[in-house]
Short mmCIF file of C-alpha atoms and ligand atoms in Angstrom, two decimals:
data_model
loop_
_atom_site.label_atom_id
_atom_site.label_comp_id
_atom_site.label_asym_id
_atom_site.label_seq_id
_atom_site.Cartn_x
_atom_site.Cartn_y
_atom_site.Cartn_z
CA MET A 1 0.07 0.36 -0.07
CA GLN A 2 1.01 3.65 -0.63
CA HIS A 3 0.71 5.35 2.67
CA LYS A 4 3.25 6.06 5.36
CA PRO A 5 2.90 3.76 8.17
CA VAL A 6 -0.19 4.42 10.54
CA LEU A 7 0.62 4.30 14.32
CA VAL A 8 -2.10 3.94 16.78
CA THR A 9 -2.66 7.34 17.04
CA ARG A 10 -1.18 10.55 16.64
CA SER A 11 -0.79 13.89 19.10
CA SER A 12 -3.07 16.53 18.16
CA LEU A 13 -1.81 20.18 18.19
CA PRO A 14 -3.12 23.22 17.24
CA ASP A 15 -1.42 25.86 14.57
CA LEU A 16 2.25 26.76 15.41
CA GLU A 17 1.24 30.07 15.43
CA GLU A 18 -1.66 30.05 18.42
CA TYR A 19 0.40 28.18 20.49
CA VAL A 20 3.28 31.27 19.76
CA LYS A 21 1.04 33.66 20.66
CA GLU A 22 -0.13 31.28 23.95
CA ILE A 23 3.26 31.30 25.13
CA LYS A 24 4.11 35.16 24.18
CA PRO A 25 3.28 36.74 27.86
CA ILE A 26 5.50 33.52 29.59
CA PHE A 27 8.25 34.73 27.33
CA ASP A 28 7.65 38.16 28.82
CA SER A 29 7.57 38.09 32.00
CA ALA A 30 10.32 34.83 32.69
CA TRP A 31 7.89 32.96 34.84
CA LEU A 32 7.94 29.57 33.42
CA THR A 33 6.94 27.60 35.85
CA ASN A 34 5.27 27.23 39.56
CA MET A 35 1.92 27.64 39.41
CA GLY A 36 2.40 30.73 37.07
CA PRO A 37 -0.51 32.53 35.48
CA VAL A 38 -1.35 30.52 32.81
CA HIS A 39 -1.25 27.17 34.95
CA GLN A 40 -4.19 29.00 36.99
CA LYS A 41 -6.09 29.89 33.95
CA PHE A 42 -5.80 26.78 32.95
CA GLU A 43 -6.54 25.20 35.76
CA GLN A 44 -10.05 27.17 35.94
CA LYS A 45 -11.14 26.17 32.03
CA LEU A 46 -11.00 23.03 33.05
CA GLU A 47 -13.42 23.27 35.79
CA ASN A 48 -15.70 24.81 33.33
CA TYR A 49 -14.95 21.83 30.33
CA LEU A 50 -15.25 19.17 32.89
CA LYS A 51 -17.92 20.44 34.64
CA VAL A 52 -16.28 20.07 38.14
CA PRO A 53 -15.88 22.00 41.50
CA ASN A 54 -12.54 21.47 41.89
CA VAL A 55 -9.10 21.02 39.72
CA SER A 56 -5.91 20.45 40.42
CA LEU A 57 -2.77 20.42 37.44
CA PHE A 58 0.21 17.65 37.32
CA CYS A 59 3.02 17.44 35.48
CA ASN A 60 1.98 14.05 34.10
CA GLY A 61 -1.37 11.73 35.20
CA HIS A 62 1.12 8.85 36.37
CA LEU A 63 2.62 11.57 39.52
CA SER A 64 -1.10 12.77 40.23
CA LEU A 65 -3.05 9.35 40.86
CA PHE A 66 0.67 8.32 42.54
CA ILE A 67 0.06 11.94 44.33
CA ALA A 68 -4.48 11.26 45.16
CA ILE A 69 -3.47 8.16 46.82
CA LYS A 70 -0.62 9.84 49.43
CA ALA A 71 -3.68 12.80 49.99
CA LEU A 72 -6.36 10.36 50.67
CA ARG A 73 -3.80 8.66 53.53
CA LEU A 74 -4.41 4.92 52.40
CA SER A 75 -2.79 2.10 54.03
CA GLY A 76 -3.03 -1.57 53.74
CA GLU A 77 -4.53 -2.98 50.63
CA VAL A 78 -6.17 -1.42 47.74
CA ILE A 79 -8.94 -3.35 44.79
CA THR A 80 -7.68 -2.04 41.40
CA THR A 81 -8.15 -4.00 38.23
CA PRO A 82 -5.01 -5.65 36.19
CA PHE A 83 -6.52 -4.92 32.71
CA SER A 84 -5.11 -1.02 32.35
CA PHE A 85 -1.75 0.25 32.16
CA ALA A 86 1.16 0.01 34.24
CA SER A 87 0.24 3.52 36.22
CA THR A 88 -2.53 2.30 37.81
CA THR A 89 -0.85 -0.35 39.61
CA HIS A 90 2.29 1.33 40.19
CA ALA A 91 0.85 4.07 41.33
CA ILE A 92 -0.26 1.83 44.69
CA ALA A 93 2.71 0.03 44.89
CA ASP A 94 4.93 2.74 44.43
CA ASN A 95 2.93 4.01 47.64
CA GLY A 96 3.56 1.23 49.93
CA LEU A 97 0.55 -0.52 49.49
CA ARG A 98 -0.98 -3.90 48.15
CA PRO A 99 -2.68 -3.77 44.86
CA VAL A 100 -5.32 -6.72 45.06
CA PHE A 101 -6.66 -7.95 41.40
CA CYS A 102 -10.08 -7.76 40.31
CA ASP A 103 -11.60 -9.17 37.65
CA ILE A 104 -13.10 -7.23 35.15
CA ASP A 105 -16.90 -7.33 33.21
CA PRO A 106 -16.76 -8.75 29.72
CA ASP A 107 -18.49 -6.33 27.98
CA THR A 108 -16.87 -3.03 29.62
CA TYR A 109 -13.83 -4.57 30.77
CA THR A 110 -14.09 -2.09 33.83
CA LEU A 111 -13.93 -3.56 37.03
CA ASP A 112 -16.57 -6.24 38.11
CA PRO A 113 -18.35 -4.66 40.86
CA GLN A 114 -20.07 -8.21 41.45
CA LYS A 115 -16.14 -9.72 42.05
CA ILE A 116 -15.07 -6.48 44.40
CA GLU A 117 -16.82 -7.65 47.84
CA SER A 118 -14.90 -10.78 48.22
CA LEU A 119 -11.53 -9.39 47.70
CA ILE A 120 -12.29 -6.69 50.90
CA THR A 121 -10.22 -7.89 54.36
CA ARG A 122 -9.08 -5.50 57.14
CA HIS A 123 -6.62 -4.11 55.51
CA THR A 124 -8.52 -3.14 52.60
CA THR A 125 -8.75 1.28 52.46
CA ALA A 126 -9.59 2.08 49.04
CA ILE A 127 -11.21 0.81 45.46
CA ILE A 128 -9.30 2.07 41.98
CA PRO A 129 -11.14 1.21 39.05
CA VAL A 130 -10.69 2.55 35.50
CA HIS A 131 -12.79 3.99 33.14
CA VAL A 132 -10.29 1.97 30.71
CA TYR A 133 -10.91 3.10 26.99
CA GLY A 134 -13.19 5.89 28.19
CA ASN A 135 -15.84 3.45 28.96
CA VAL A 136 -17.49 4.21 32.35
CA CYS A 137 -17.17 1.92 35.35
CA ASN A 138 -20.45 0.63 37.03
CA MET A 139 -20.35 3.70 39.43
CA GLU A 140 -23.26 3.08 41.68
CA VAL A 141 -22.60 -0.13 42.62
CA ILE A 142 -18.48 0.55 43.55
CA GLU A 143 -19.35 3.18 45.50
CA SER A 144 -22.25 1.63 47.40
CA ILE A 145 -20.11 -1.01 47.67
CA ALA A 146 -17.20 1.50 49.08
CA LYS A 147 -20.06 3.22 51.23
CA LYS A 148 -20.76 -0.11 52.57
CA HIS A 149 -17.00 -0.68 54.04
CA ASN A 150 -16.00 2.93 54.30
CA LEU A 151 -13.38 2.24 51.25
CA LYS A 152 -12.15 5.48 49.28
CA VAL A 153 -12.53 5.61 45.95
CA ILE A 154 -10.25 6.98 43.10
CA TYR A 155 -11.19 6.31 39.13
CA ASP A 156 -8.13 6.48 36.74
CA ALA A 157 -9.78 8.68 34.46
CA ALA A 158 -7.11 8.91 32.17
CA HIS A 159 -8.71 7.78 29.18
CA ALA A 160 -11.71 9.58 29.82
CA PHE A 161 -11.31 13.40 29.19
CA GLY A 162 -15.06 14.96 28.72
CA VAL A 163 -17.15 12.20 29.37
CA GLU A 164 -20.43 12.40 30.82
CA ILE A 165 -22.87 10.18 32.43
CA ASN A 166 -26.49 11.35 32.08
CA GLY A 167 -25.11 15.39 31.44
CA GLU A 168 -22.18 15.17 34.42
CA GLY A 169 -19.01 15.01 33.80
CA ILE A 170 -17.30 12.11 34.75
CA GLY A 171 -14.84 13.99 37.09
CA ASN A 172 -17.78 14.17 39.62
CA PHE A 173 -17.90 10.46 41.43
CA GLY A 174 -15.62 9.50 43.87
CA ASP A 175 -12.88 10.67 45.84
CA VAL A 176 -10.39 11.95 43.30
CA SER A 177 -10.77 11.36 39.75
CA MET A 178 -7.52 11.32 37.31
CA PHE A 179 -6.97 12.44 33.88
CA SER A 180 -4.24 11.92 31.85
CA PHE A 181 -3.05 14.76 29.05
CA HIS A 182 -0.47 13.09 27.87
CA ALA A 183 0.60 13.42 23.60
CA THR A 184 -1.24 10.00 23.31
CA LYS A 185 -4.54 11.47 24.75
CA VAL A 186 -7.88 12.64 23.08
CA PHE A 187 -6.55 15.82 24.65
CA ASN A 188 -3.42 16.62 25.63
CA THR A 189 -0.76 19.43 27.22
CA ILE A 190 2.40 17.78 25.97
CA GLU A 191 2.77 15.66 29.45
CA GLY A 192 0.20 16.24 31.96
CA GLY A 193 -2.61 15.57 34.51
CA ALA A 194 -5.16 16.40 36.30
CA LEU A 195 -7.10 15.63 39.83
CA THR A 196 -10.95 16.32 39.77
CA TYR A 197 -12.34 16.27 43.35
CA ARG A 198 -15.52 17.32 45.12
CA ASP A 199 -14.03 18.19 48.61
CA LYS A 200 -12.37 21.46 48.26
CA ALA A 201 -10.23 20.67 51.50
CA LEU A 202 -8.26 18.68 49.12
CA LYS A 203 -7.23 21.71 47.09
CA ASP A 204 -4.16 22.90 49.30
CA LEU A 205 -3.16 19.93 50.45
CA LEU A 206 -2.79 18.63 46.37
CA TYR A 207 -1.25 21.94 46.17
CA ASN A 208 1.53 21.12 48.41
CA LEU A 209 2.28 17.68 47.88
CA LYS A 210 3.03 18.39 44.16
CA ASN A 211 5.89 20.95 45.50
CA PHE A 212 7.58 18.98 47.64
CA GLY A 213 5.00 19.10 50.18
CA ILE A 214 5.94 23.24 51.00
CA THR A 215 3.50 25.37 52.59
CA SER A 216 5.85 28.15 53.21
CA GLN A 217 9.39 29.39 52.91
CA THR A 218 10.33 28.28 56.40
CA THR A 219 7.57 25.36 56.66
CA VAL A 220 7.95 21.99 54.46
CA GLU A 221 4.73 19.95 55.94
CA ASP A 222 4.97 16.40 54.29
CA ILE A 223 7.02 14.17 52.18
CA GLY A 224 5.66 15.68 48.97
CA THR A 225 6.88 16.01 45.32
CA ASN A 226 7.59 17.75 42.00
CA ALA A 227 4.96 17.28 39.89
CA LYS A 228 4.10 20.40 38.85
CA MET A 229 2.93 21.47 35.50
CA ASN A 230 4.93 23.75 33.63
CA GLU A 231 3.54 27.17 32.08
CA PHE A 232 4.47 25.63 28.36
CA GLN A 233 2.20 22.46 29.21
CA ALA A 234 -0.64 24.85 30.01
CA ALA A 235 -0.67 26.94 27.44
CA MET A 236 -0.23 23.96 25.24
CA GLY A 237 -3.90 22.86 26.92
CA ILE A 238 -5.59 26.32 26.53
CA CYS A 239 -4.71 25.85 23.12
CA ASN A 240 -5.97 22.45 22.31
CA LEU A 241 -8.98 23.38 24.89
CA ARG A 242 -9.93 25.55 22.24
CA HIS A 243 -10.39 22.26 19.28
CA VAL A 244 -11.07 19.40 21.09
CA ASP A 245 -14.81 19.48 20.77
CA ASP A 246 -14.50 19.27 17.08
CA GLU A 247 -11.23 17.02 17.79
CA ILE A 248 -13.28 14.19 19.39
CA LYS A 249 -16.27 15.21 16.24
CA LYS A 250 -13.85 13.90 13.41
CA ARG A 251 -12.96 11.00 16.26
CA LYS A 252 -16.68 9.75 16.10
CA ARG A 253 -16.96 9.82 11.79
CA ILE A 254 -14.34 7.52 12.09
CA VAL A 255 -15.47 5.46 14.79
CA GLU A 256 -18.54 5.36 13.04
CA ARG A 257 -16.69 3.81 10.04
CA TYR A 258 -15.08 1.20 11.67
CA TRP A 259 -18.61 0.02 13.12
CA GLU A 260 -19.66 0.17 9.64
CA HIS A 261 -17.46 -2.10 8.31
CA LEU A 262 -17.01 -4.65 11.12
CA GLU A 263 -20.33 -4.62 13.02
CA ASN A 264 -22.20 -8.12 12.95
CA ILE A 265 -18.90 -10.01 11.49
CA PRO A 266 -18.55 -13.26 13.37
CA GLY A 267 -15.74 -13.60 15.67
CA ILE A 268 -15.58 -9.94 15.92
CA LYS A 269 -16.28 -7.87 19.58
CA LEU A 270 -16.58 -4.05 19.51
CA ASN A 271 -16.41 -1.89 22.14
CA PRO A 272 -20.19 -1.59 23.71
CA GLN A 273 -21.92 1.89 23.35
CA GLN A 274 -22.99 2.62 27.00
CA GLN A 275 -26.26 4.41 27.80
CA GLY A 276 -26.61 7.87 28.83
CA VAL A 277 -22.92 8.07 28.22
CA LYS A 278 -21.24 11.38 26.22
CA THR A 279 -18.47 9.40 24.91
CA ASN A 280 -14.81 11.04 23.59
CA TYR A 281 -14.18 7.90 21.30
CA ALA A 282 -10.92 7.85 23.07
CA TYR A 283 -9.81 4.27 21.73
CA PHE A 284 -11.23 1.50 19.36
CA PRO A 285 -10.63 -1.75 20.88
CA VAL A 286 -11.61 -5.02 18.75
CA VAL A 287 -11.56 -8.22 20.88
CA PHE A 288 -11.04 -11.68 18.46
CA ASP A 289 -12.62 -14.81 18.65
CA GLU A 290 -10.00 -16.95 17.15
CA LYS A 291 -12.40 -19.83 16.90
CA ALA A 292 -15.57 -17.77 15.24
CA PHE A 293 -13.14 -15.34 13.52
CA GLY A 294 -10.39 -17.72 11.65
CA LYS A 295 -6.99 -15.95 13.48
CA SER A 296 -6.17 -15.00 16.16
CA ARG A 297 -5.40 -11.26 17.25
CA ASP A 298 -1.70 -11.73 16.88
CA GLN A 299 -2.12 -12.79 13.19
CA VAL A 300 -4.44 -9.93 12.76
CA VAL A 301 -1.57 -7.69 14.17
CA ASP A 302 0.99 -8.91 12.04
CA GLU A 303 -1.03 -9.04 8.39
CA LEU A 304 -2.13 -5.23 9.73
CA ALA A 305 2.26 -4.71 10.22
CA LYS A 306 3.07 -6.15 6.98
CA GLU A 307 0.96 -3.22 5.59
CA LYS A 308 2.80 -0.82 7.78
CA ILE A 309 -0.92 -0.38 10.12
CA PHE A 310 0.47 -0.91 13.34
CA VAL A 311 -2.17 -1.41 16.15
CA ARG A 312 -0.95 -1.79 19.73
CA LYS A 313 -2.10 -4.77 21.94
CA TYR A 314 -3.86 -1.96 24.64
CA PHE A 315 -3.59 -3.76 27.60
CA TYR A 316 -1.72 -6.68 27.22
CA PRO A 317 -0.04 -8.23 28.73
CA LEU A 318 -2.07 -7.88 31.87
CA ILE A 319 -0.49 -6.05 34.88
CA ASN A 320 -0.57 -9.02 37.08
CA ASP A 321 1.79 -10.98 34.18
CA TYR A 322 4.35 -8.27 34.74
CA GLU A 323 8.03 -9.60 35.52
CA CYS A 324 7.80 -7.00 38.79
CA TYR A 325 4.49 -8.78 40.02
CA ARG A 326 4.25 -11.89 38.78
CA SER A 327 6.09 -13.62 41.31
CA ILE A 328 3.24 -12.52 43.75
CA TYR A 329 0.62 -12.64 41.25
CA SER A 330 -1.53 -14.78 38.89
CA SER A 331 -3.57 -13.93 36.10
CA LYS A 332 -5.52 -16.90 36.34
CA ALA A 333 -7.09 -15.38 39.36
CA THR A 334 -8.52 -12.28 37.01
CA PRO A 335 -9.50 -15.07 33.89
CA ILE A 336 -11.90 -12.56 32.12
CA ALA A 337 -9.05 -9.72 32.26
CA LYS A 338 -6.88 -12.48 31.06
CA GLU A 339 -9.04 -13.48 28.23
CA ILE A 340 -9.82 -10.14 26.97
CA ALA A 341 -5.83 -8.95 26.73
CA ASP A 342 -4.89 -12.16 25.17
CA SER A 343 -7.30 -10.92 22.09
CA VAL A 344 -8.02 -7.59 21.89
CA VAL A 345 -6.39 -4.82 19.83
CA THR A 346 -6.77 -0.93 19.50
CA LEU A 347 -6.96 0.51 15.83
CA PRO A 348 -5.63 3.61 14.94
CA LEU A 349 -8.01 6.45 15.53
CA PHE A 350 -6.67 10.01 16.04
CA ALA A 351 -8.64 13.18 14.63
CA ASP A 352 -7.10 13.54 11.31
CA LEU A 353 -6.82 9.85 10.66
CA GLU A 354 -8.34 9.45 6.79
CA LEU A 355 -11.49 7.34 5.87
CA ASN A 356 -9.74 5.92 3.56
CA ILE A 357 -7.33 4.24 5.47
CA VAL A 358 -9.73 3.05 8.44
CA ASP A 359 -11.53 1.55 4.86
CA GLU A 360 -7.82 -0.35 4.39
CA ILE A 361 -7.69 -1.34 7.55
CA CYS A 362 -11.48 -3.22 7.81
CA GLU A 363 -9.87 -4.84 4.44
CA ILE A 364 -6.85 -6.87 5.41
CA ILE A 365 -8.75 -7.79 9.07
CA LEU A 366 -11.67 -8.64 6.68
CA GLN A 367 -9.39 -10.26 4.04
N1 LIG B 401 -3.53 5.30 33.80
C1 LIG B 401 -3.88 5.38 32.32
C2 LIG B 401 -5.31 4.08 32.47
C3 LIG B 401 -3.16 5.00 31.12
O1 LIG B 401 -3.67 4.50 30.14
C4 LIG B 401 -2.24 6.46 31.67
C5 LIG B 401 -1.50 6.49 30.15
C6 LIG B 401 -2.07 6.48 32.56
C7 LIG B 401 -2.50 5.94 33.62
C8 LIG B 401 -0.63 7.61 33.00
O2 LIG B 401 -0.80 8.85 32.51
P1 LIG B 401 0.58 9.39 31.95
O3 LIG B 401 1.29 9.56 33.14
O4 LIG B 401 0.97 8.67 30.65
O5 LIG B 401 -0.32 10.68 31.93
C9 LIG B 401 1.06 5.39 26.27
C10 LIG B 401 1.28 6.58 26.96
O6 LIG B 401 2.71 7.36 27.23
C11 LIG B 401 0.40 6.71 27.86
O7 LIG B 401 0.03 7.92 28.58
C12 LIG B 401 -1.10 5.71 28.15
N2 LIG B 401 -1.35 5.87 29.14
C13 LIG B 401 -0.88 4.64 27.45
C14 LIG B 401 -2.04 3.66 27.01
O8 LIG B 401 0.14 4.82 25.60
P2 LIG B 401 3.11 3.74 25.39
O9 LIG B 401 4.11 3.94 26.02
O10 LIG B 401 2.12 3.06 24.08
O11 LIG B 401 3.11 5.01 24.22
P3 LIG B 401 4.17 5.25 22.82
O12 LIG B 401 5.28 6.31 22.86
O13 LIG B 401 4.79 4.08 22.40
O14 LIG B 401 3.40 5.64 21.63
C15 LIG B 401 1.90 5.05 21.38
C16 LIG B 401 2.04 5.94 20.09
O15 LIG B 401 1.20 7.37 19.86
C17 LIG B 401 2.63 6.27 19.24
O16 LIG B 401 3.04 4.66 18.37
C18 LIG B 401 2.72 7.17 18.05
C19 LIG B 401 1.67 8.34 18.69
N3 LIG B 401 2.68 9.25 19.47
C20 LIG B 401 3.46 8.92 20.72
C21 LIG B 401 4.32 9.95 20.95
C22 LIG B 401 5.16 9.93 22.64
C23 LIG B 401 2.69 10.48 18.84
O17 LIG B 401 1.71 10.87 18.00
N4 LIG B 401 3.05 11.63 19.79
C24 LIG B 401 3.44 11.16 20.67
O18 LIG B 401 4.14 12.38 21.62
O19 LIG B 401 2.43 4.65 26.24
#
């Protein structure tokens, strides 16, 4: 085929002139970081866009999740999903806590709430579910379990920027939600992340924890870290926020095209459209049932690669199969997650992906 290599995603960028205009005041003032005026302006704009009362910005999604866990003073065990990016579990383990893996729901790939309660022990202090691919977790059941057992809930909403449920911003649920603004996400600040939460009292603590725990020039109250979003990242965020709705519209068109080709094909399972959910079309996962489809996921990946289409197996391997965890855990304990991890690919999806490339991708898959 005549096209350039097609990767799983491609960062959305504003026009160069637009970004230059946005960073000009940073050059004029020489205030580059440490929660400057652009950072503050962006934080407010995000509160509006995400329809949440409080946003705190960070240099990336991972450190924001790490700090959320620290801020809630969790201890002991945390129930989470193995079907995610490394960040989710690493943030728990790096806080000195024990991740406890719960299996996932076979339709949404999010934590299966029916399996949570049997994993709760007297050491459990929190649940960290993931809105994986932007699919919304069963928050009602998760939060009723949390309430019953007095557990905190932190949602890893890295994939869920702009997602709403029944008109409400997804960042309003649980104790805290974490968003990633990495270059590969629907909305990016180059690198970046944010926490959203209803409890205003968290604001100062989060501010201090991302700035070494410093509370004044002569007081350091906590063992914090450096996780501040700088002014150039915030400026990129302000620019990209102007265009994100258009980007999501373009993604929708691509997703619809994939559906036109791949719906109702035996052995192919597409990502569910959830009722009441305004989605952001973050990823396009496809699960292959080798018996019904006739080819395995890995064969499909290889065939596409021959045509310079480089899909990704998000999220394979499962986290409980990672070298750094597998001596303590077994993926046999989470069989549904294992099955999905072994049979899923995420197809290329980004705003400027041409529809004829989508047609080609589907043609190769269906041949
Ligand atoms: N929780 C969840 C559930 C997550 O998925 C993530 C991140 C996090 C937490 C942590 O958030 P951050 O700390 O990252 O903010 C990528 C991303 O680096 C990572 O942010 C993301 N999840 C994960 C799912 O994907 P890789 O190692 O697969 O990225 P890489 O470099 O292979 O890039 C993938 C494709 O993206 C490339 O083939 C082309 C495109 N790309 C990449 C970069 C770096 C661009 O177009 N521009 C770029 O600058 O992890």
